mmCIF file of C-alpha atoms in Angstrom:
data_model
loop_
_atom_site.group_PDB
_atom_site.id
_atom_site.type_symbol
_atom_site.label_atom_id
_atom_site.label_comp_id
_atom_site.label_asym_id
_atom_site.label_seq_id
_atom_site.Cartn_x
_atom_site.Cartn_y
_atom_site.Cartn_z
ATOM 1 C CA LYS A 24 0.000 0.000 0.000
ATOM 2 C CA GLN A 25 1.383 3.400 -1.032
ATOM 3 C CA GLU A 26 2.217 5.731 1.856
ATOM 4 C CA VAL A 27 3.281 9.327 1.358
ATOM 5 C CA THR A 28 5.053 11.327 4.049
ATOM 6 C CA GLN A 29 6.052 14.974 4.149
ATOM 7 C CA ILE A 30 8.779 16.408 6.325
ATOM 8 C CA PRO A 31 8.780 18.767 8.088
ATOM 9 C CA ALA A 32 5.159 18.969 9.248
ATOM 10 C CA ALA A 33 5.600 22.689 9.873
ATOM 11 C CA LEU A 34 8.212 25.238 8.890
ATOM 12 C CA SER A 35 8.698 28.907 9.727
ATOM 13 C CA VAL A 36 11.232 30.982 7.793
ATOM 14 C CA PRO A 37 12.044 34.683 7.417
ATOM 15 C CA GLU A 38 11.087 36.388 4.191
ATOM 16 C CA GLY A 39 13.635 36.069 1.393
ATOM 17 C CA GLU A 40 14.951 32.682 2.439
ATOM 18 C CA ASN A 41 15.198 29.786 -0.013
ATOM 19 C CA LEU A 42 13.567 26.622 1.313
ATOM 20 C CA VAL A 43 13.004 22.957 0.506
ATOM 21 C CA LEU A 44 9.969 20.838 1.280
ATOM 22 C CA ASN A 45 10.298 17.069 1.219
ATOM 23 C CA CYS A 46 7.954 14.312 0.087
ATOM 24 C CA SER A 47 8.649 10.571 0.421
ATOM 25 C CA PHE A 48 6.668 7.661 -0.957
ATOM 26 C CA THR A 49 7.016 3.946 -0.296
ATOM 27 C CA ASP A 50 6.102 2.440 -3.687
ATOM 28 C CA SER A 51 8.239 3.692 -6.576
ATOM 29 C CA ALA A 52 5.743 2.416 -9.208
ATOM 30 C CA ILE A 53 4.148 5.821 -9.687
ATOM 31 C CA TYR A 54 2.910 7.527 -12.849
ATOM 32 C CA ASN A 55 3.267 11.094 -11.667
ATOM 33 C CA LEU A 56 3.633 13.347 -8.647
ATOM 34 C CA GLN A 57 1.731 16.578 -8.143
ATOM 35 C CA TRP A 58 2.449 19.436 -5.722
ATOM 36 C CA PHE A 59 -0.424 21.553 -4.410
ATOM 37 C CA ARG A 60 -0.795 24.521 -2.110
ATOM 38 C CA GLN A 61 -3.834 25.015 0.116
ATOM 39 C CA ASP A 62 -4.767 28.214 1.918
ATOM 40 C CA PRO A 63 -6.838 27.835 5.115
ATOM 41 C CA GLY A 64 -10.403 26.718 4.363
ATOM 42 C CA LYS A 65 -9.829 26.843 0.605
ATOM 43 C CA GLY A 66 -9.429 24.372 -2.219
ATOM 44 C CA LEU A 67 -6.153 23.020 -3.564
ATOM 45 C CA THR A 68 -4.159 24.936 -6.144
ATOM 46 C CA SER A 69 -2.026 22.808 -8.451
ATOM 47 C CA LEU A 70 1.564 24.036 -8.512
ATOM 48 C CA LEU A 71 3.504 21.477 -10.516
ATOM 49 C CA LEU A 72 2.984 18.055 -12.069
ATOM 50 C CA ILE A 73 5.992 15.810 -12.674
ATOM 51 C CA GLN A 74 5.570 12.769 -14.894
ATOM 52 C CA SER A 75 7.370 9.605 -13.839
ATOM 53 C CA SER A 76 9.787 9.959 -16.769
ATOM 54 C CA GLN A 77 10.800 13.495 -15.727
ATOM 55 C CA ARG A 78 13.388 14.573 -13.184
ATOM 56 C CA GLU A 79 12.150 18.088 -12.499
ATOM 57 C CA GLN A 80 9.666 20.798 -13.330
ATOM 58 C CA THR A 81 9.920 24.549 -12.845
ATOM 59 C CA SER A 82 7.342 27.303 -12.542
ATOM 60 C CA GLY A 83 8.538 30.762 -11.579
ATOM 61 C CA ARG A 84 10.196 30.595 -8.150
ATOM 62 C CA LEU A 85 9.190 26.948 -7.720
ATOM 63 C CA ASN A 86 11.218 23.914 -8.734
ATOM 64 C CA ALA A 87 10.118 20.352 -8.072
ATOM 65 C CA SER A 88 12.361 17.338 -8.467
ATOM 66 C CA LEU A 89 11.540 13.645 -8.583
ATOM 67 C CA ASP A 90 13.738 10.646 -7.797
ATOM 68 C CA LYS A 91 11.525 7.615 -8.343
ATOM 69 C CA SER A 92 14.106 5.030 -7.413
ATOM 70 C CA SER A 93 14.628 6.517 -3.970
ATOM 71 C CA GLY A 94 10.952 7.415 -3.502
ATOM 72 C CA ARG A 95 11.561 11.123 -3.009
ATOM 73 C CA SER A 96 10.465 14.481 -4.323
ATOM 74 C CA THR A 97 11.447 17.972 -3.223
ATOM 75 C CA LEU A 98 9.785 21.329 -3.760
ATOM 76 C CA TYR A 99 12.254 24.208 -3.778
ATOM 77 C CA ILE A 100 10.883 27.710 -3.199
ATOM 78 C CA ALA A 101 13.269 30.541 -4.005
ATOM 79 C CA ALA A 102 13.198 33.929 -2.299
ATOM 80 C CA SER A 103 10.187 33.123 -0.132
ATOM 81 C CA GLN A 104 7.476 35.770 0.435
ATOM 82 C CA PRO A 105 4.749 36.104 3.094
ATOM 83 C CA GLY A 106 2.214 35.273 0.358
ATOM 84 C CA ASP A 107 3.799 31.812 0.100
ATOM 85 C CA SER A 108 2.427 30.974 3.563
ATOM 86 C CA ALA A 109 0.090 27.999 3.142
ATOM 87 C CA THR A 110 -0.046 24.225 3.496
ATOM 88 C CA TYR A 111 1.850 22.381 0.774
ATOM 89 C CA LEU A 112 0.693 18.907 -0.208
ATOM 90 C CA CYS A 113 2.329 16.381 -2.476
ATOM 91 C CA ALA A 114 0.306 13.597 -4.070
ATOM 92 C CA VAL A 115 1.378 10.571 -6.087
ATOM 93 C CA GLY A 116 -0.638 9.094 -8.929
ATOM 94 C CA GLY A 117 -0.453 5.423 -9.804
ATOM 95 C CA ALA A 118 -2.166 2.722 -11.797
ATOM 96 C CA THR A 119 -5.354 3.011 -9.754
ATOM 97 C CA ASN A 120 -6.072 6.457 -11.220
ATOM 98 C CA LYS A 121 -6.177 7.890 -7.716
ATOM 99 C CA LEU A 122 -4.017 10.487 -6.022
ATOM 100 C CA ILE A 123 -2.476 9.446 -2.708
ATOM 101 C CA PHE A 124 -1.811 12.550 -0.638
ATOM 102 C CA GLY A 125 1.001 13.256 1.747
ATOM 103 C CA THR A 126 0.507 14.575 5.254
ATOM 104 C CA GLY A 127 1.308 18.177 4.272
ATOM 105 C CA THR A 128 3.801 20.847 5.349
ATOM 106 C CA LEU A 129 2.462 24.034 6.949
ATOM 107 C CA LEU A 130 4.701 26.889 5.823
ATOM 108 C CA ALA A 131 4.822 30.289 7.494
ATOM 109 C CA VAL A 132 6.979 33.002 5.931
ATOM 110 C CA GLN A 133 7.612 35.819 8.397
ATOM 111 C CA PRO A 134 7.831 39.385 7.064
ATOM 112 C CA ASP B 20 -9.227 28.367 -18.076
ATOM 113 C CA THR B 21 -8.520 25.795 -15.378
ATOM 114 C CA GLU B 22 -11.520 26.488 -13.191
ATOM 115 C CA VAL B 23 -13.672 24.084 -11.250
ATOM 116 C CA THR B 24 -16.614 25.753 -9.516
ATOM 117 C CA GLN B 25 -18.540 24.454 -6.512
ATOM 118 C CA THR B 26 -21.804 25.578 -4.948
ATOM 119 C CA PRO B 27 -22.728 26.367 -2.301
ATOM 120 C CA LYS B 28 -19.627 27.697 -0.525
ATOM 121 C CA HIS B 29 -21.120 26.916 2.872
ATOM 122 C CA LEU B 30 -23.943 24.589 3.911
ATOM 123 C CA VAL B 31 -25.495 23.951 7.305
ATOM 124 C CA MET B 32 -27.941 21.081 7.542
ATOM 125 C CA GLY B 33 -29.736 19.012 10.127
ATOM 126 C CA MET B 34 -29.446 15.252 10.334
ATOM 127 C CA THR B 35 -32.861 14.752 8.724
ATOM 128 C CA ASN B 36 -32.331 17.142 5.816
ATOM 129 C CA LYS B 37 -31.667 16.319 2.184
ATOM 130 C CA LYS B 38 -29.279 18.609 0.329
ATOM 131 C CA SER B 39 -27.010 18.518 -2.709
ATOM 132 C CA LEU B 40 -23.562 19.816 -3.539
ATOM 133 C CA LYS B 41 -22.813 20.859 -7.092
ATOM 134 C CA CYS B 42 -19.568 20.898 -9.055
ATOM 135 C CA GLU B 43 -19.047 22.199 -12.579
ATOM 136 C CA GLN B 44 -16.168 22.387 -15.031
ATOM 137 C CA HIS B 45 -16.094 23.510 -18.648
ATOM 138 C CA MET B 46 -12.614 22.340 -19.552
ATOM 139 C CA GLY B 47 -13.716 19.188 -21.344
ATOM 140 C CA HIS B 48 -12.318 16.997 -18.576
ATOM 141 C CA ARG B 49 -13.761 13.479 -18.583
ATOM 142 C CA ALA B 50 -12.723 12.394 -15.079
ATOM 143 C CA MET B 51 -14.292 14.015 -12.004
ATOM 144 C CA TYR B 52 -13.733 13.384 -8.316
ATOM 145 C CA TRP B 53 -15.282 13.977 -4.905
ATOM 146 C CA TYR B 54 -13.000 14.283 -1.869
ATOM 147 C CA LYS B 55 -13.705 14.858 1.815
ATOM 148 C CA GLN B 56 -11.222 16.815 3.926
ATOM 149 C CA LYS B 57 -11.241 17.120 7.699
ATOM 150 C CA ALA B 58 -9.310 19.869 9.482
ATOM 151 C CA LYS B 59 -5.520 19.525 9.317
ATOM 152 C CA LYS B 60 -5.763 16.320 7.279
ATOM 153 C CA PRO B 61 -5.150 15.630 3.588
ATOM 154 C CA PRO B 62 -8.121 15.084 1.265
ATOM 155 C CA GLU B 63 -9.661 11.599 1.245
ATOM 156 C CA LEU B 64 -11.031 10.247 -2.020
ATOM 157 C CA MET B 65 -14.736 9.397 -2.039
ATOM 158 C CA PHE B 66 -15.811 8.830 -5.663
ATOM 159 C CA VAL B 67 -14.381 8.917 -9.172
ATOM 160 C CA TYR B 68 -16.399 9.329 -12.368
ATOM 161 C CA SER B 69 -14.875 8.507 -15.731
ATOM 162 C CA TYR B 70 -16.852 9.412 -18.861
ATOM 163 C CA GLU B 71 -19.921 10.016 -16.662
ATOM 164 C CA LYS B 72 -19.751 6.517 -15.185
ATOM 165 C CA LEU B 73 -18.892 5.765 -11.567
ATOM 166 C CA SER B 74 -15.523 4.023 -11.633
ATOM 167 C CA ILE B 75 -14.389 4.193 -8.009
ATOM 168 C CA ASN B 76 -16.403 4.230 -4.769
ATOM 169 C CA GLU B 77 -14.130 4.215 -1.746
ATOM 170 C CA SER B 78 -16.650 2.345 0.412
ATOM 171 C CA VAL B 79 -18.513 5.563 1.147
ATOM 172 C CA PRO B 80 -21.719 5.254 3.250
ATOM 173 C CA SER B 81 -24.923 5.286 1.218
ATOM 174 C CA ARG B 82 -26.031 8.555 2.836
ATOM 175 C CA PHE B 83 -23.706 10.099 0.226
ATOM 176 C CA SER B 84 -25.009 9.585 -3.305
ATOM 177 C CA PRO B 85 -23.036 10.882 -6.294
ATOM 178 C CA GLU B 86 -24.496 11.717 -9.665
ATOM 179 C CA CYS B 87 -22.933 12.790 -12.954
ATOM 180 C CA PRO B 88 -25.745 14.102 -15.214
ATOM 181 C CA ASN B 89 -23.368 15.165 -17.989
ATOM 182 C CA SER B 90 -19.677 15.591 -18.715
ATOM 183 C CA SER B 91 -19.518 19.049 -17.090
ATOM 184 C CA LEU B 92 -21.528 18.499 -13.949
ATOM 185 C CA LEU B 93 -21.084 16.425 -10.809
ATOM 186 C CA ASN B 94 -23.484 16.342 -7.880
ATOM 187 C CA LEU B 95 -23.257 14.887 -4.406
ATOM 188 C CA HIS B 96 -26.631 14.208 -2.797
ATOM 189 C CA LEU B 97 -26.675 14.181 0.993
ATOM 190 C CA HIS B 98 -29.294 12.531 3.187
ATOM 191 C CA ALA B 99 -29.437 11.648 6.889
ATOM 192 C CA LEU B 100 -25.908 12.813 7.558
ATOM 193 C CA GLN B 101 -24.154 12.606 10.906
ATOM 194 C CA PRO B 102 -22.268 15.391 12.714
ATOM 195 C CA GLU B 103 -18.992 13.580 11.961
ATOM 196 C CA ASP B 104 -19.682 14.177 8.250
ATOM 197 C CA SER B 105 -18.964 17.856 8.798
ATOM 198 C CA ALA B 106 -15.959 18.652 6.603
ATOM 199 C CA LEU B 107 -14.751 20.484 3.513
ATOM 200 C CA TYR B 108 -15.987 18.680 0.383
ATOM 201 C CA LEU B 109 -13.773 19.145 -2.624
ATOM 202 C CA CYS B 110 -14.480 18.423 -6.252
ATOM 203 C CA ALA B 111 -11.714 17.891 -8.795
ATOM 204 C CA SER B 112 -11.404 17.136 -12.469
ATOM 205 C CA LYS B 113 -8.609 15.785 -14.608
ATOM 206 C CA THR B 114 -7.507 16.596 -18.122
ATOM 207 C CA GLY B 115 -7.960 12.969 -19.214
ATOM 208 C CA THR B 116 -8.863 9.616 -17.808
ATOM 209 C CA GLY B 117 -5.321 8.332 -18.226
ATOM 210 C CA TYR B 118 -2.792 8.135 -15.471
ATOM 211 C CA ASN B 119 -0.537 11.024 -16.383
ATOM 212 C CA ASN B 120 -2.871 13.950 -16.130
ATOM 213 C CA GLU B 121 -3.069 16.914 -13.804
ATOM 214 C CA GLN B 122 -5.952 17.246 -11.344
ATOM 215 C CA PHE B 123 -7.591 20.604 -10.749
ATOM 216 C CA PHE B 124 -9.602 21.304 -7.620
ATOM 217 C CA GLY B 125 -12.555 23.527 -6.871
ATOM 218 C CA PRO B 126 -12.748 25.862 -3.851
ATOM 219 C CA GLY B 127 -14.806 23.399 -1.824
ATOM 220 C CA THR B 128 -18.082 23.404 0.103
ATOM 221 C CA ARG B 129 -17.797 23.766 3.870
ATOM 222 C CA LEU B 130 -20.487 21.444 5.290
ATOM 223 C CA THR B 131 -21.699 21.579 8.881
ATOM 224 C CA VAL B 132 -24.129 18.919 10.113
ATOM 225 C CA LEU B 133 -26.023 19.816 13.277
#
């Protein structure tokens, strides 16, 4: 059974700092991995989708990497801003056509 | 346009009420999903529709009844709910029914059962 873990559970950084969020999964037979952000009480916003054949994807200040063999993905946020404060979720997609979500990282960027 | 809309935004209902949640997308997506999310937890999958047919039911109690009247619309009918069903209900759709497609989520309906 696929299990997805995110470390750390919570992170507080000063504005301007570069940071890395981690996502680990137990079954490397995935089709893709998607990173989302969620603001309190809101829906999920898709940030990046990485196909299983890709090593990384970039969008603006965000860069996501994928290492299938080791069961790991990282989300790198450059020059963090207070507006980046949110919960970040990773989710892996497999042959069941479902997304299995990680436990989330609550990020606070202090002005 | 990558928008999934959900109505209502908030819903308060008693345990004997019948209500419905609505989800709509006009992106031509052929896979649509219902998720339930409790506070400080990740979303939990409830149902998946593929080409307007129910393809996955994650053993959800029958007091939740999904319906997909057409390729753009997804409903979730609620009847005789319990207070523990209070949660954020999220709808999502996917660019295709294959395995390598991005999911897009709506803003959710905050449901409170009294």
